[in-house]
Short mmCIF file of N, CA and C in Angstrom, two decimals:
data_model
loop_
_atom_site.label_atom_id
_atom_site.label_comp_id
_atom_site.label_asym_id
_atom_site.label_seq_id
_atom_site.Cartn_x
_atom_site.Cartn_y
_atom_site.Cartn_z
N UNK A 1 -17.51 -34.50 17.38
CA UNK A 1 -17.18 -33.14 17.00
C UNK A 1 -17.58 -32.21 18.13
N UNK A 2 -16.57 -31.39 18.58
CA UNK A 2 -16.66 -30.48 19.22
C UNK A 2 -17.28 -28.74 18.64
N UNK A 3 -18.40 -28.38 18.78
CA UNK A 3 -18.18 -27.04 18.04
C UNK A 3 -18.55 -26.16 19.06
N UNK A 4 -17.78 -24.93 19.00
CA UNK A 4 -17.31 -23.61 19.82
C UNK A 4 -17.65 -22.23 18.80
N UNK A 5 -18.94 -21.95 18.86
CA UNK A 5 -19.29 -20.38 18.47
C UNK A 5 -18.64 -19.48 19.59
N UNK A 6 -17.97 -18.31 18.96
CA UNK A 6 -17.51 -17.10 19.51
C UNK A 6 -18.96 -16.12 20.08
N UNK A 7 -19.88 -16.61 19.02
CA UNK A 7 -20.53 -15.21 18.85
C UNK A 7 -21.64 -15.57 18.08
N UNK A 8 -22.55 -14.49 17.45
CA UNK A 8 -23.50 -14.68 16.45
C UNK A 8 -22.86 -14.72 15.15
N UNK A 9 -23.33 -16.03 14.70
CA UNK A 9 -22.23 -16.63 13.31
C UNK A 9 -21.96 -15.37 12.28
N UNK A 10 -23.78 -14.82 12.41
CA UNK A 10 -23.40 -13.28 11.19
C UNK A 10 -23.05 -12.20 11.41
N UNK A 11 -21.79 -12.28 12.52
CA UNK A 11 -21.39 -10.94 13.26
C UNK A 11 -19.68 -10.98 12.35
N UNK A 12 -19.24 -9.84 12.02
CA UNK A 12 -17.77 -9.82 11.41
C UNK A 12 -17.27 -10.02 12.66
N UNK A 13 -16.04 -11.09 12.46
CA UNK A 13 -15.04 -11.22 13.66
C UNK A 13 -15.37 -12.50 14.47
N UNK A 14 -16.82 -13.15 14.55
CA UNK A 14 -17.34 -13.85 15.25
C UNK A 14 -16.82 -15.31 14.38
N UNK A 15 -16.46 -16.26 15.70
CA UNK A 15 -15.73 -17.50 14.74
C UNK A 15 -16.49 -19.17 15.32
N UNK A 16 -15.94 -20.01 14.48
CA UNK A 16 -16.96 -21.09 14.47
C UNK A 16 -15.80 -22.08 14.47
N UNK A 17 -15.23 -22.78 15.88
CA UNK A 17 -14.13 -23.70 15.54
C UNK A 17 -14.55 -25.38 16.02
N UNK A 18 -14.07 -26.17 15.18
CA UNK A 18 -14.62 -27.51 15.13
C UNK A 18 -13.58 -27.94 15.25
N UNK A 19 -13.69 -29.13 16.74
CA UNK A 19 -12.48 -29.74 16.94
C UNK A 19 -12.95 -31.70 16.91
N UNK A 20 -12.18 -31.95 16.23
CA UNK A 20 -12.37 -33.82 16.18
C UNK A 20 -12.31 -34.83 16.69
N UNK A 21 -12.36 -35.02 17.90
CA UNK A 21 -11.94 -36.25 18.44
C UNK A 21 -12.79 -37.52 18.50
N UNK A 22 -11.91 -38.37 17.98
CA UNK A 22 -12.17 -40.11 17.58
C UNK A 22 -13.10 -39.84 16.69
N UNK A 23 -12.74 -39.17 16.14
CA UNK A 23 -13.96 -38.74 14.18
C UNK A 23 -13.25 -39.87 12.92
N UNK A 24 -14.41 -40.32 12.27
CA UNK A 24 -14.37 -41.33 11.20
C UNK A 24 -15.08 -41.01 10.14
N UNK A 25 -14.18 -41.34 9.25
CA UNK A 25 -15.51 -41.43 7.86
C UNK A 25 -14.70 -42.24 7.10
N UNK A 26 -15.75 -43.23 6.18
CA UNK A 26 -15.50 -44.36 5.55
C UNK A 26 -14.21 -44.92 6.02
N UNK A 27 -14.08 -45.48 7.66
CA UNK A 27 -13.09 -46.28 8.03
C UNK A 27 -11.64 -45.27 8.23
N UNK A 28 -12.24 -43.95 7.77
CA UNK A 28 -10.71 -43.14 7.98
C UNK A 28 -10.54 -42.43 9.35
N UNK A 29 -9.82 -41.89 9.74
CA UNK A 29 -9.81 -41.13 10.92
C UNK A 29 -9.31 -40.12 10.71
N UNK A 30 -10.29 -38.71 11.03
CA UNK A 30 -10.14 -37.22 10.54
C UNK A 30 -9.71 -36.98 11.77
N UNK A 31 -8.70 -35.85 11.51
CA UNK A 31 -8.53 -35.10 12.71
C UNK A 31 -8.01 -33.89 12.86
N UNK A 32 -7.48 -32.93 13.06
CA UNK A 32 -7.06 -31.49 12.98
C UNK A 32 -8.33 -30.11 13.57
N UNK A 33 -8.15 -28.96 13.56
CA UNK A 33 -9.21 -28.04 14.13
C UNK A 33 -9.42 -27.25 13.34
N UNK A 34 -10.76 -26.84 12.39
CA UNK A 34 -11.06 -26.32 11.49
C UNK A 34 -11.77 -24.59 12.13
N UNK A 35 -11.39 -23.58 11.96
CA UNK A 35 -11.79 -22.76 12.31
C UNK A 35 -12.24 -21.28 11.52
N UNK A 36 -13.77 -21.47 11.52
CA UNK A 36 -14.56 -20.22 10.35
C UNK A 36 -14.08 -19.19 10.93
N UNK A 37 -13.79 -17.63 10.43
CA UNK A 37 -14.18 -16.27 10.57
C UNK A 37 -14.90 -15.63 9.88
N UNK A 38 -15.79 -15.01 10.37
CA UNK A 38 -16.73 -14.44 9.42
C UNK A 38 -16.04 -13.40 9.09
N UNK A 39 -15.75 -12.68 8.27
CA UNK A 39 -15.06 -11.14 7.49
C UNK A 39 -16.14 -10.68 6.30
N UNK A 40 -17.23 -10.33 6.75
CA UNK A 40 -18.29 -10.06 6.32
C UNK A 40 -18.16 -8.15 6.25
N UNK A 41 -17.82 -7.84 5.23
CA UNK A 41 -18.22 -5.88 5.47
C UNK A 41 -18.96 -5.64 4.75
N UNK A 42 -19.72 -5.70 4.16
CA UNK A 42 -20.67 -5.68 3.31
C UNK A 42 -21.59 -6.97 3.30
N UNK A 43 -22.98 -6.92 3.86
CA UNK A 43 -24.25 -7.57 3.82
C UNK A 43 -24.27 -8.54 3.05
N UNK A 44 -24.08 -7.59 1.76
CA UNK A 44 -24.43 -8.38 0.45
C UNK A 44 -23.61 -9.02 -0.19
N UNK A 45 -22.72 -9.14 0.25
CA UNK A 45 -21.23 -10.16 0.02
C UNK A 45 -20.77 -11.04 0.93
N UNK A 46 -21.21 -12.07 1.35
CA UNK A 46 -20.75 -12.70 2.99
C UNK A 46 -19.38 -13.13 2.53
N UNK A 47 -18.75 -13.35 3.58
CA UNK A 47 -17.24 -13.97 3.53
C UNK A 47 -16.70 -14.48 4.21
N UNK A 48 -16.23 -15.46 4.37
CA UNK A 48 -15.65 -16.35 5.55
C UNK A 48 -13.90 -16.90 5.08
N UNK A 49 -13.23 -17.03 6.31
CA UNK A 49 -12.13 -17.59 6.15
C UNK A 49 -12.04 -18.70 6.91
N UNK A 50 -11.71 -20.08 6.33
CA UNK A 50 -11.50 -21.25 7.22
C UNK A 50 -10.10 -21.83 6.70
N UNK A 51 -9.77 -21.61 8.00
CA UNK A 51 -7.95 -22.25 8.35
C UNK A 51 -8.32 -23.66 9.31
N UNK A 52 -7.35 -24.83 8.93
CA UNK A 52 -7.07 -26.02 9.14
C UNK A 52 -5.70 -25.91 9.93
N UNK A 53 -6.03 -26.48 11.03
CA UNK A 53 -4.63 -26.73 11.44
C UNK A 53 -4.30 -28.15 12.35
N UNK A 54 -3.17 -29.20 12.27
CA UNK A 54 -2.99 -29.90 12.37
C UNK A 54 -4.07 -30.83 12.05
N UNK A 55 -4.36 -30.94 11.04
CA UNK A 55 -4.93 -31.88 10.12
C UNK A 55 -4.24 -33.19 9.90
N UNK A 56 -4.97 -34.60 9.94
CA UNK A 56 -4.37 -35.66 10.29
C UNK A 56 -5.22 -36.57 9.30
N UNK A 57 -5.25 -37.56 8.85
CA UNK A 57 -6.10 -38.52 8.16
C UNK A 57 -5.18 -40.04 8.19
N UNK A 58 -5.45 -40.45 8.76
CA UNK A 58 -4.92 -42.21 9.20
C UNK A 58 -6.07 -42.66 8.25
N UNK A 59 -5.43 -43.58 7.42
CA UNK A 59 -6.33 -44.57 6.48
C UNK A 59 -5.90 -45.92 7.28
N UNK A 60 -7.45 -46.76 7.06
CA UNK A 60 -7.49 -48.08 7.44
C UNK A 60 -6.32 -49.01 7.23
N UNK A 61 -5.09 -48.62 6.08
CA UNK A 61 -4.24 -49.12 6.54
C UNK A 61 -2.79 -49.13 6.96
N UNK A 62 -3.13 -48.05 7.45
CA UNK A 62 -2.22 -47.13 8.34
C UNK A 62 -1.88 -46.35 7.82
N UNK A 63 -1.52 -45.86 6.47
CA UNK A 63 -1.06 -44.44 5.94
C UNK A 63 -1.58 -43.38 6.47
N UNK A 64 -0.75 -42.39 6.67
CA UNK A 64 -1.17 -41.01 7.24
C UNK A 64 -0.82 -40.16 6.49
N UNK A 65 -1.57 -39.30 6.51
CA UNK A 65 -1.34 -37.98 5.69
C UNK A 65 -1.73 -36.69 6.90
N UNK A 66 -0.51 -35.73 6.51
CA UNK A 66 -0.97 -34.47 7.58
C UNK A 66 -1.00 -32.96 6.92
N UNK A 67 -1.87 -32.23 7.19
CA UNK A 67 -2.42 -31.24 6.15
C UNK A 67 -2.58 -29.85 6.44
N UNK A 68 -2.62 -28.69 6.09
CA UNK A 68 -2.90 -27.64 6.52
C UNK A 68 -3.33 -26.75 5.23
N UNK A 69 -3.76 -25.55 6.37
CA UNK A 69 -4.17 -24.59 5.18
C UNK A 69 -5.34 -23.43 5.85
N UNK A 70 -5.46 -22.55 4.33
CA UNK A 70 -6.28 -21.03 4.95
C UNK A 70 -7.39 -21.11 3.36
N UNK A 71 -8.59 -20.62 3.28
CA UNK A 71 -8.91 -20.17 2.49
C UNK A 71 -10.22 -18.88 2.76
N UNK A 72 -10.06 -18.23 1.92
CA UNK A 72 -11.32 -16.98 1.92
C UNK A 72 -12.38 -17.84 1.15
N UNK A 73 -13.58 -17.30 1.54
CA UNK A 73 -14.58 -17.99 0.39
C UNK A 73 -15.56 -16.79 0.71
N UNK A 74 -16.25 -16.06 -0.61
CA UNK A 74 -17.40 -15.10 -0.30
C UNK A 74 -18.08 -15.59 -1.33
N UNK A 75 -19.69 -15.23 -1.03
CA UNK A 75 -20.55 -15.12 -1.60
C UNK A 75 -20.90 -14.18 -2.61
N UNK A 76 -20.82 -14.71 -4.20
CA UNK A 76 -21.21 -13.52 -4.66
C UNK A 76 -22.92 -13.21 -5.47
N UNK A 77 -23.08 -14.53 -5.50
CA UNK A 77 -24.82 -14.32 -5.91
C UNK A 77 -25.70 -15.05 -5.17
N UNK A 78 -27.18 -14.87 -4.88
CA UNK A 78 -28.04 -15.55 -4.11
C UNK A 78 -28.01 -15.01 -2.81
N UNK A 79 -27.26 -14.21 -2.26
CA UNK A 79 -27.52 -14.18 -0.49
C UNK A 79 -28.61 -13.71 -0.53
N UNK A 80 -29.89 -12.83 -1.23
CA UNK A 80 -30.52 -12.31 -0.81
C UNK A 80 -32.52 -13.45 -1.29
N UNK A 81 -31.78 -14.45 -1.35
CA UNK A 81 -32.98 -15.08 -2.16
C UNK A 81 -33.20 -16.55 -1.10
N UNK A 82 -33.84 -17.31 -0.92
CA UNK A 82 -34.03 -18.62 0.28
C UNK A 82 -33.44 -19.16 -1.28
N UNK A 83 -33.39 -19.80 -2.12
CA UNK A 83 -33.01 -20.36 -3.28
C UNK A 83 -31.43 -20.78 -2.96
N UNK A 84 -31.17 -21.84 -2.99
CA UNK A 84 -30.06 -22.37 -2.81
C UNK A 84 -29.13 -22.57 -4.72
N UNK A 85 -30.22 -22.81 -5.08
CA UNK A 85 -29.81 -22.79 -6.68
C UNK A 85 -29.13 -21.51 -7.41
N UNK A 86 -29.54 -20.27 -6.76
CA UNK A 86 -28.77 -19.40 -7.29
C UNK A 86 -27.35 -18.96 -7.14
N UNK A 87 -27.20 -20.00 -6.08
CA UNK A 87 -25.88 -19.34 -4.93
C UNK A 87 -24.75 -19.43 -5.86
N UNK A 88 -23.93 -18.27 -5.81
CA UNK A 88 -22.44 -18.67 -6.51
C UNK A 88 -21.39 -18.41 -4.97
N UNK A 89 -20.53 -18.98 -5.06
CA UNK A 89 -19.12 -18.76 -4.06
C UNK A 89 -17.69 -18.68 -4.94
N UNK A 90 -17.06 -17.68 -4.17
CA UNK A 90 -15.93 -17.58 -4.72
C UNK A 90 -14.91 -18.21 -3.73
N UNK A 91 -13.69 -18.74 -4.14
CA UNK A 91 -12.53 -19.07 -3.01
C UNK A 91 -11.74 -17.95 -3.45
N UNK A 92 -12.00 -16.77 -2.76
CA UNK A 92 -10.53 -15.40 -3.86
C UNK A 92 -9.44 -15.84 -4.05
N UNK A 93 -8.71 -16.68 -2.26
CA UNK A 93 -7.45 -16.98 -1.97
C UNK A 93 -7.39 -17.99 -0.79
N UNK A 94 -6.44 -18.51 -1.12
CA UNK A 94 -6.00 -19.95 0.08
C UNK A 94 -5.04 -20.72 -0.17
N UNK A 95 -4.42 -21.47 0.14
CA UNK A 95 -3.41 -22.06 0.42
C UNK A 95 -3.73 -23.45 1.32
N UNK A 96 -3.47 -25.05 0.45
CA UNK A 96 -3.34 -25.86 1.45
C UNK A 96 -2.21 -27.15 1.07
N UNK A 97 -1.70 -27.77 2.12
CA UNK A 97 -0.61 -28.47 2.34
C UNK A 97 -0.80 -29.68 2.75
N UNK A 98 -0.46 -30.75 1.55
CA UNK A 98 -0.86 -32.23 2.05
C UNK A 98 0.72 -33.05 2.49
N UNK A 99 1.00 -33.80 3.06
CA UNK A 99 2.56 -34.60 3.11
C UNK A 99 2.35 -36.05 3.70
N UNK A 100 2.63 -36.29 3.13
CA UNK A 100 2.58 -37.77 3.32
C UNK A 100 3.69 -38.34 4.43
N UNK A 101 4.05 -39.60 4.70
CA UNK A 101 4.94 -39.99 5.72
C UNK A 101 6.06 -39.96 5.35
N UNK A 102 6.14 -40.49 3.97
CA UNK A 102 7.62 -40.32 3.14
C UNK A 102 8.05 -38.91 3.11
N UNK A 103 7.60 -37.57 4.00
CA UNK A 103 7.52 -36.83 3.68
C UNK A 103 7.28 -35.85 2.30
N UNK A 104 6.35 -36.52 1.20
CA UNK A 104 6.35 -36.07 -0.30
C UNK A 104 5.26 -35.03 0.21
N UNK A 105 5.38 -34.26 -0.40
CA UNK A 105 4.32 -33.06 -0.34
C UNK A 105 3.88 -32.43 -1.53
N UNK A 106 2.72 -31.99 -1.62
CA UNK A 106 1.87 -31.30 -2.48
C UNK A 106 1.07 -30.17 -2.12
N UNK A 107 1.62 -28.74 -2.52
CA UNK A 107 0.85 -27.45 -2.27
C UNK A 107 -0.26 -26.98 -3.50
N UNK A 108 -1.52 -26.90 -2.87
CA UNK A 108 -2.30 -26.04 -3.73
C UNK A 108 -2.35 -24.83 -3.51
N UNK A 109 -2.37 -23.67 -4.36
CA UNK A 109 -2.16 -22.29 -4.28
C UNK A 109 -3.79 -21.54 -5.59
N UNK A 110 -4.42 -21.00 -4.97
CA UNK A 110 -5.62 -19.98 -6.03
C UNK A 110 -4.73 -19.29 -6.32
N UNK A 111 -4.80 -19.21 -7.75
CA UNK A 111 -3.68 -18.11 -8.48
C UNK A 111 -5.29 -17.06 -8.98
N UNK A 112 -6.66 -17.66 -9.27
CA UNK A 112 -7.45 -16.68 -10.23
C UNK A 112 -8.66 -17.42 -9.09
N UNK A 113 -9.35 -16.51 -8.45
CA UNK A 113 -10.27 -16.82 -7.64
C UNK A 113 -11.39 -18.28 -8.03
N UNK A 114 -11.66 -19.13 -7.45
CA UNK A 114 -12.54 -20.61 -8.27
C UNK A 114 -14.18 -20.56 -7.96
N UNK A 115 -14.40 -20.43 -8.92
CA UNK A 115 -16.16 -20.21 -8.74
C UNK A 115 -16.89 -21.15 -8.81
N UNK A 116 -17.61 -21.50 -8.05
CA UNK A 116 -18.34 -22.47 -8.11
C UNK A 116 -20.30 -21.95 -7.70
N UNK A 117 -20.84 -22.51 -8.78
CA UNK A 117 -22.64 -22.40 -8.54
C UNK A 117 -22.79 -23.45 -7.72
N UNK A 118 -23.80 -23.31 -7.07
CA UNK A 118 -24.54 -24.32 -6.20
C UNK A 118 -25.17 -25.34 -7.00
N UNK A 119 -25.92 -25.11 -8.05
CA UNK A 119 -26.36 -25.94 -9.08
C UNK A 119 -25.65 -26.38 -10.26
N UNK A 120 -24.04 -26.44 -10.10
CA UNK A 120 -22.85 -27.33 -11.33
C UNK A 120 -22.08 -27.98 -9.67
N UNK A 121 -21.86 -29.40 -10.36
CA UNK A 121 -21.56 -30.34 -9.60
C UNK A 121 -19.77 -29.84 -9.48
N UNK A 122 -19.28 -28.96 -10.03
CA UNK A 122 -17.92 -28.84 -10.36
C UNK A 122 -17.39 -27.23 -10.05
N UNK A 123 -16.37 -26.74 -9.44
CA UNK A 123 -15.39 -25.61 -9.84
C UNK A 123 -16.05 -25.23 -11.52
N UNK A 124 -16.21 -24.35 -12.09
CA UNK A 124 -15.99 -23.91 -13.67
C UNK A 124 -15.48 -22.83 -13.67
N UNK A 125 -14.83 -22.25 -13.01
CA UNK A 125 -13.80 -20.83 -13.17
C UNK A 125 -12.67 -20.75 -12.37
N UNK A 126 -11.64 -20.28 -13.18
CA UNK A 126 -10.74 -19.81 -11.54
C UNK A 126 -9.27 -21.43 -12.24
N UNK A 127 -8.30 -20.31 -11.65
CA UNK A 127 -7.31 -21.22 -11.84
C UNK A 127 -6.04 -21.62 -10.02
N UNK A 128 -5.71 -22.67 -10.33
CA UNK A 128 -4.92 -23.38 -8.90
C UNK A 128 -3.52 -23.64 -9.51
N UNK A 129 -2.45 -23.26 -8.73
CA UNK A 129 -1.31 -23.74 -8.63
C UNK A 129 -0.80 -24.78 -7.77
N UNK A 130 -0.03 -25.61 -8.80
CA UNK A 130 0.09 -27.33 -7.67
C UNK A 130 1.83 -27.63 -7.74
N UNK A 131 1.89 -27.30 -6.82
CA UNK A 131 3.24 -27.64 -6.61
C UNK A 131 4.01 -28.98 -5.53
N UNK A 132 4.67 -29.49 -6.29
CA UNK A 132 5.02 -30.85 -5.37
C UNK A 132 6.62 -31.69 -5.95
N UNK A 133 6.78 -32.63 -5.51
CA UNK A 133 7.80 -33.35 -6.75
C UNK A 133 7.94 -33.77 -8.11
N UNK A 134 6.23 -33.96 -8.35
CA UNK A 134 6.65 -34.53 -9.68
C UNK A 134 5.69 -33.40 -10.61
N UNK A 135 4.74 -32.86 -10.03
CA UNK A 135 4.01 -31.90 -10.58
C UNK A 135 4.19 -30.34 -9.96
N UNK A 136 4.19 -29.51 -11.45
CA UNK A 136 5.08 -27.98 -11.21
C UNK A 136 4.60 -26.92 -12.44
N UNK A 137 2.52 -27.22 -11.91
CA UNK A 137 1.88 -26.41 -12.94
C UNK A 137 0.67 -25.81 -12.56
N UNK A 138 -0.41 -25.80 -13.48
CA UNK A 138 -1.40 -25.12 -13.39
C UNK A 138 -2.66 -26.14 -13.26
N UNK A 139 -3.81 -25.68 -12.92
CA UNK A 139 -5.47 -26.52 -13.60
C UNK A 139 -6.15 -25.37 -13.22
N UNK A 140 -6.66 -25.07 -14.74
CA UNK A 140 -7.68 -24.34 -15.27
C UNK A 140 -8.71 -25.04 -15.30
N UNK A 141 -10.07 -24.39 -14.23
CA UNK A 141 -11.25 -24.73 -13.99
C UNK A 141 -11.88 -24.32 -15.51
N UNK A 142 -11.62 -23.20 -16.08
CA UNK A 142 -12.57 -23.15 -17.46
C UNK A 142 -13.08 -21.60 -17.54
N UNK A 143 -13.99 -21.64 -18.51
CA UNK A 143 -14.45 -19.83 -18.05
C UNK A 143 -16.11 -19.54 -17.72
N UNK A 144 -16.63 -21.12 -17.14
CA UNK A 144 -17.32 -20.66 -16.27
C UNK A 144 -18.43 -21.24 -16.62
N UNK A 145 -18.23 -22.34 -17.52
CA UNK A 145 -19.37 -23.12 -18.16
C UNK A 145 -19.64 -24.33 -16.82
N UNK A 146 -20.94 -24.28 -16.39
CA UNK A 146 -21.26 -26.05 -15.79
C UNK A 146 -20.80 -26.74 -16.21
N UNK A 147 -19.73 -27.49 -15.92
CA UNK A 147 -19.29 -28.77 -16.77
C UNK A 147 -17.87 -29.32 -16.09
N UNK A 148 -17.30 -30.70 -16.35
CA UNK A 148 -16.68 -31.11 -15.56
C UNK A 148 -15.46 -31.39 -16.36
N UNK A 149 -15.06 -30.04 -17.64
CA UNK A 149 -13.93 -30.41 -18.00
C UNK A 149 -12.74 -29.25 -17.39
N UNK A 150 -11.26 -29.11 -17.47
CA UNK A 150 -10.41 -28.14 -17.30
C UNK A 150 -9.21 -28.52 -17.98
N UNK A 151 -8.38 -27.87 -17.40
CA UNK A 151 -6.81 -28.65 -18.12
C UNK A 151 -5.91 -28.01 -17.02
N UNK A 152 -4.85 -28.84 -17.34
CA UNK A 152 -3.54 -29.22 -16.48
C UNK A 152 -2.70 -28.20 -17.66
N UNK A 153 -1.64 -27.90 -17.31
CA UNK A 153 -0.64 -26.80 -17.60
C UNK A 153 0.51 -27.05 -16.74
N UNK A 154 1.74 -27.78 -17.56
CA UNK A 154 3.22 -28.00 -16.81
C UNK A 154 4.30 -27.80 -18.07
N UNK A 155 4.97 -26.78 -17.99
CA UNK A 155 6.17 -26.62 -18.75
C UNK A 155 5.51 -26.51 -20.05
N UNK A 156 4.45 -25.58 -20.44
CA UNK A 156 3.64 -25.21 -21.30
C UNK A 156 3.23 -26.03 -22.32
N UNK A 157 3.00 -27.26 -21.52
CA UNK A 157 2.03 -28.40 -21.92
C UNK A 157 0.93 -28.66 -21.74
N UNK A 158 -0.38 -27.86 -22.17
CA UNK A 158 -1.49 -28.26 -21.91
C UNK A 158 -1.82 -29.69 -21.81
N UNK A 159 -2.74 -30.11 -21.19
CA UNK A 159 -3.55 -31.92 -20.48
C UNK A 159 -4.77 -31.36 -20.57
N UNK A 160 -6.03 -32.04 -20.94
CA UNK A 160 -7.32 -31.47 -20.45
C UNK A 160 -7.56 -32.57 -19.90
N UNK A 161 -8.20 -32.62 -18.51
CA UNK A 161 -8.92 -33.57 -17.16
C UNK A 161 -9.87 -33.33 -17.48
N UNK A 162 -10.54 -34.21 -17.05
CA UNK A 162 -12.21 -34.11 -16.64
C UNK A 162 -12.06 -34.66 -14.70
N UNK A 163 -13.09 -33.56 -14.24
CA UNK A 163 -12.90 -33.92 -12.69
C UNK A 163 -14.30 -35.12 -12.57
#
């Protein structure tokens, strides 16, 4: 991993880009350039945007998948405490793009910002739009309970998942 600070990470505007070469995990091969902006205007709200671009993942047996995408993520509780347990993050908005070789593709879209605590192993708020060939709906994270249930929503058919 290559990493390239612009600047002082907690400066607005200042960016943090990570580039991959011959990167692995569990036998896979990551690759594409991930790049933070801080968009911080307010102290007490941090915010960052990280965009993916040419994103690559070769599996051990040869399948590839190539990927992109943008998301905002701010902080909305804990910045002011060393406590990692209090932390909440929001994703407001983002957009990312998976395609396979067969060219099949699958877009995720934040339709309702996804909240996640530092201390629930799971998303519990916030809803995603998934669009692709065979799926052309919703998943509702919940309204905010710790817990690892939601539901799927296609052609106003509720599913409840557990992640």
């Amino acid at each position: 991993l290559t990493i390239t600070l612009s600047g002082y990470v907690m400066t607005n505007g200042s960016t943090m880009t990570i580039e991959r070469s011959n990167y692995y995990v569990n036998l896979r091969k990551i690759e594409g350039t991930v790049v933070y902006t801080n968009e911080t205007t307010n102290v007490a709200i941090p915010q960052w945007t990280r965009t993916l671009t040419n994103g690559k993942i070769t599996l051990p047996n040869g399948a590839v998948f190539t990927h992109s995408g943008t998301r905002t993520v701010k902080q909305t509780a804990g910045v002011s405490t060393l406590t990692l347990t209090d932390n909440t993050y929001e994703m407001i908005e983002g957009t990312h793009t998976v395609t396979k070789q067969n060219d099949a593709k699958i877009t995720l879209t934040v339709l309702e910002p996804l909240v996640k605590n530092f201390s629930c192993d799971y998303v519990s708020k916030g809803k995603l739009k998934v669009e692709s060939t065979l799926l052309n709906g919703t998943i509702n994270y919940g309204n905010g309970d710790c817990d690892n249930k939601g539901t799927y929503t296609q052609n106003e058919i509720e599913f409840p998942i557990t992640m």
